[in-house]
């Protein structure tokens, strides 16, 4: 910890600069550096991660600890590094713009989605897009993360009723829904969702709902599929938007927030 708090002139100056451009105090930023150091990041890596974490916390109106832990956790889950911290924070902020879920909700979801990349091979963009969609269906925070990971596990064959319902859907519609590719790897979850919906759309709504409730057992599952079916939820579009997000978008939004806050303070002083 000592190497992070005042031992290095470069770090001290960087934290002072950050103190002027974020809403957090020097003490809070130093504590953030310690947390990042405890997570195994070298000083330079910690600094590269701290600024995006501070910007995300400001815009998301959460404690710096929450945003810092979320970025650390996301880097670990998806094999990212501090060089990706800016884009990660910008992508998380992008998902919250819908107003349906916030930074704290995403943090809660990620705690329950620990296998999403390591076991099921899903990208951060696909994961965030699906969590955003689930939030619109009323599943967010820990409930969203749990619903997502349960569905991935069920698709992998964990749930007998879910597998049987998939087979029944295929038989009733004369379709084949491929869960795995030729190498035995689970396909894109969004492609699987779309295939399931396309097949279900051939059935009467009542019959489709019965099967979908078994395929996606968590509450809110039918609402989620209904939104995909009706076109009110376009997950592929959301993934593309997230892939194209620039780290600068978060930086500029945070700068605007700080400038607004300073302007308000100047008015009060005047």
Short mmCIF file of N, CA and C in Angstrom, two decimals, residues 11 15 17 32 107 126 128 144 146 165 167 174-175 181 183 189 196 198 200-201 206 215-216 268:
data_model
loop_
_atom_site.label_atom_id
_atom_site.label_comp_id
_atom_site.label_asym_id
_atom_site.label_seq_id
_atom_site.Cartn_x
_atom_site.Cartn_y
_atom_site.Cartn_z
N UNK A 11 2.90 9.63 -9.20
CA UNK A 11 1.58 9.20 -8.75
C UNK A 11 0.90 10.33 -7.99
N UNK A 15 -2.60 12.04 -9.12
CA UNK A 15 -3.78 12.06 -8.24
C UNK A 15 -4.27 13.49 -7.99
N UNK A 17 -3.94 15.97 -10.13
CA UNK A 17 -4.61 16.35 -11.38
C UNK A 17 -6.01 15.76 -11.45
N UNK A 32 -8.73 4.53 -3.73
CA UNK A 32 -8.98 3.78 -4.97
C UNK A 32 -7.70 3.15 -5.49
N UNK A 107 -23.16 -3.99 -11.54
CA UNK A 107 -22.23 -4.57 -10.57
C UNK A 107 -22.84 -5.81 -9.91
N UNK A 126 -21.77 -8.70 -25.60
CA UNK A 126 -22.98 -9.54 -25.63
C UNK A 126 -23.58 -9.63 -24.23
N UNK A 128 -23.33 -7.46 -21.70
CA UNK A 128 -23.97 -6.18 -21.31
C UNK A 128 -25.28 -5.96 -22.07
N UNK A 144 -30.84 -10.29 -12.62
CA UNK A 144 -30.44 -10.33 -14.02
C UNK A 144 -29.26 -11.25 -14.24
N UNK A 146 -28.30 -13.75 -12.34
CA UNK A 146 -28.72 -15.12 -12.06
C UNK A 146 -29.51 -15.69 -13.23
N UNK A 165 -38.15 -29.04 -23.49
CA UNK A 165 -38.96 -27.98 -24.10
C UNK A 165 -38.36 -27.51 -25.42
N UNK A 167 -36.60 -29.42 -27.44
CA UNK A 167 -36.89 -30.50 -28.39
C UNK A 167 -38.35 -30.43 -28.85
N UNK A 174 -40.90 -27.93 -36.74
CA UNK A 174 -40.09 -28.50 -37.82
C UNK A 174 -38.78 -27.76 -38.03
N UNK A 175 -38.25 -27.22 -36.95
CA UNK A 175 -37.00 -26.46 -37.04
C UNK A 175 -35.91 -27.15 -36.22
N UNK A 181 -21.79 -24.98 -31.83
CA UNK A 181 -21.25 -24.96 -33.19
C UNK A 181 -20.56 -26.30 -33.48
N UNK A 183 -17.58 -27.12 -33.41
CA UNK A 183 -16.47 -27.43 -32.50
C UNK A 183 -16.96 -27.74 -31.09
N UNK A 189 -25.30 -16.30 -27.66
CA UNK A 189 -26.58 -16.38 -26.94
C UNK A 189 -27.66 -15.61 -27.69
N UNK A 196 -34.75 -19.29 -31.22
CA UNK A 196 -35.86 -19.77 -30.38
C UNK A 196 -37.12 -18.94 -30.66
N UNK A 198 -37.82 -17.17 -33.36
CA UNK A 198 -38.31 -17.39 -34.72
C UNK A 198 -39.16 -18.67 -34.78
N UNK A 200 -40.68 -20.09 -32.11
CA UNK A 200 -41.86 -19.90 -31.27
C UNK A 200 -42.93 -19.06 -31.96
N UNK A 201 -42.51 -18.17 -32.85
CA UNK A 201 -43.47 -17.29 -33.54
C UNK A 201 -44.39 -18.08 -34.48
N UNK A 206 -50.23 -18.86 -26.80
CA UNK A 206 -50.36 -19.62 -25.56
C UNK A 206 -49.42 -20.83 -25.54
N UNK A 215 -38.13 -23.15 -21.13
CA UNK A 215 -36.79 -22.93 -21.66
C UNK A 215 -36.07 -21.86 -20.85
N UNK A 216 -36.79 -20.80 -20.50
CA UNK A 216 -36.24 -19.70 -19.71
C UNK A 216 -37.09 -19.59 -18.45
N UNK A 268 -23.26 30.09 -6.97
CA UNK A 268 -23.59 30.16 -5.54
C UNK A 268 -22.64 31.10 -4.80
#
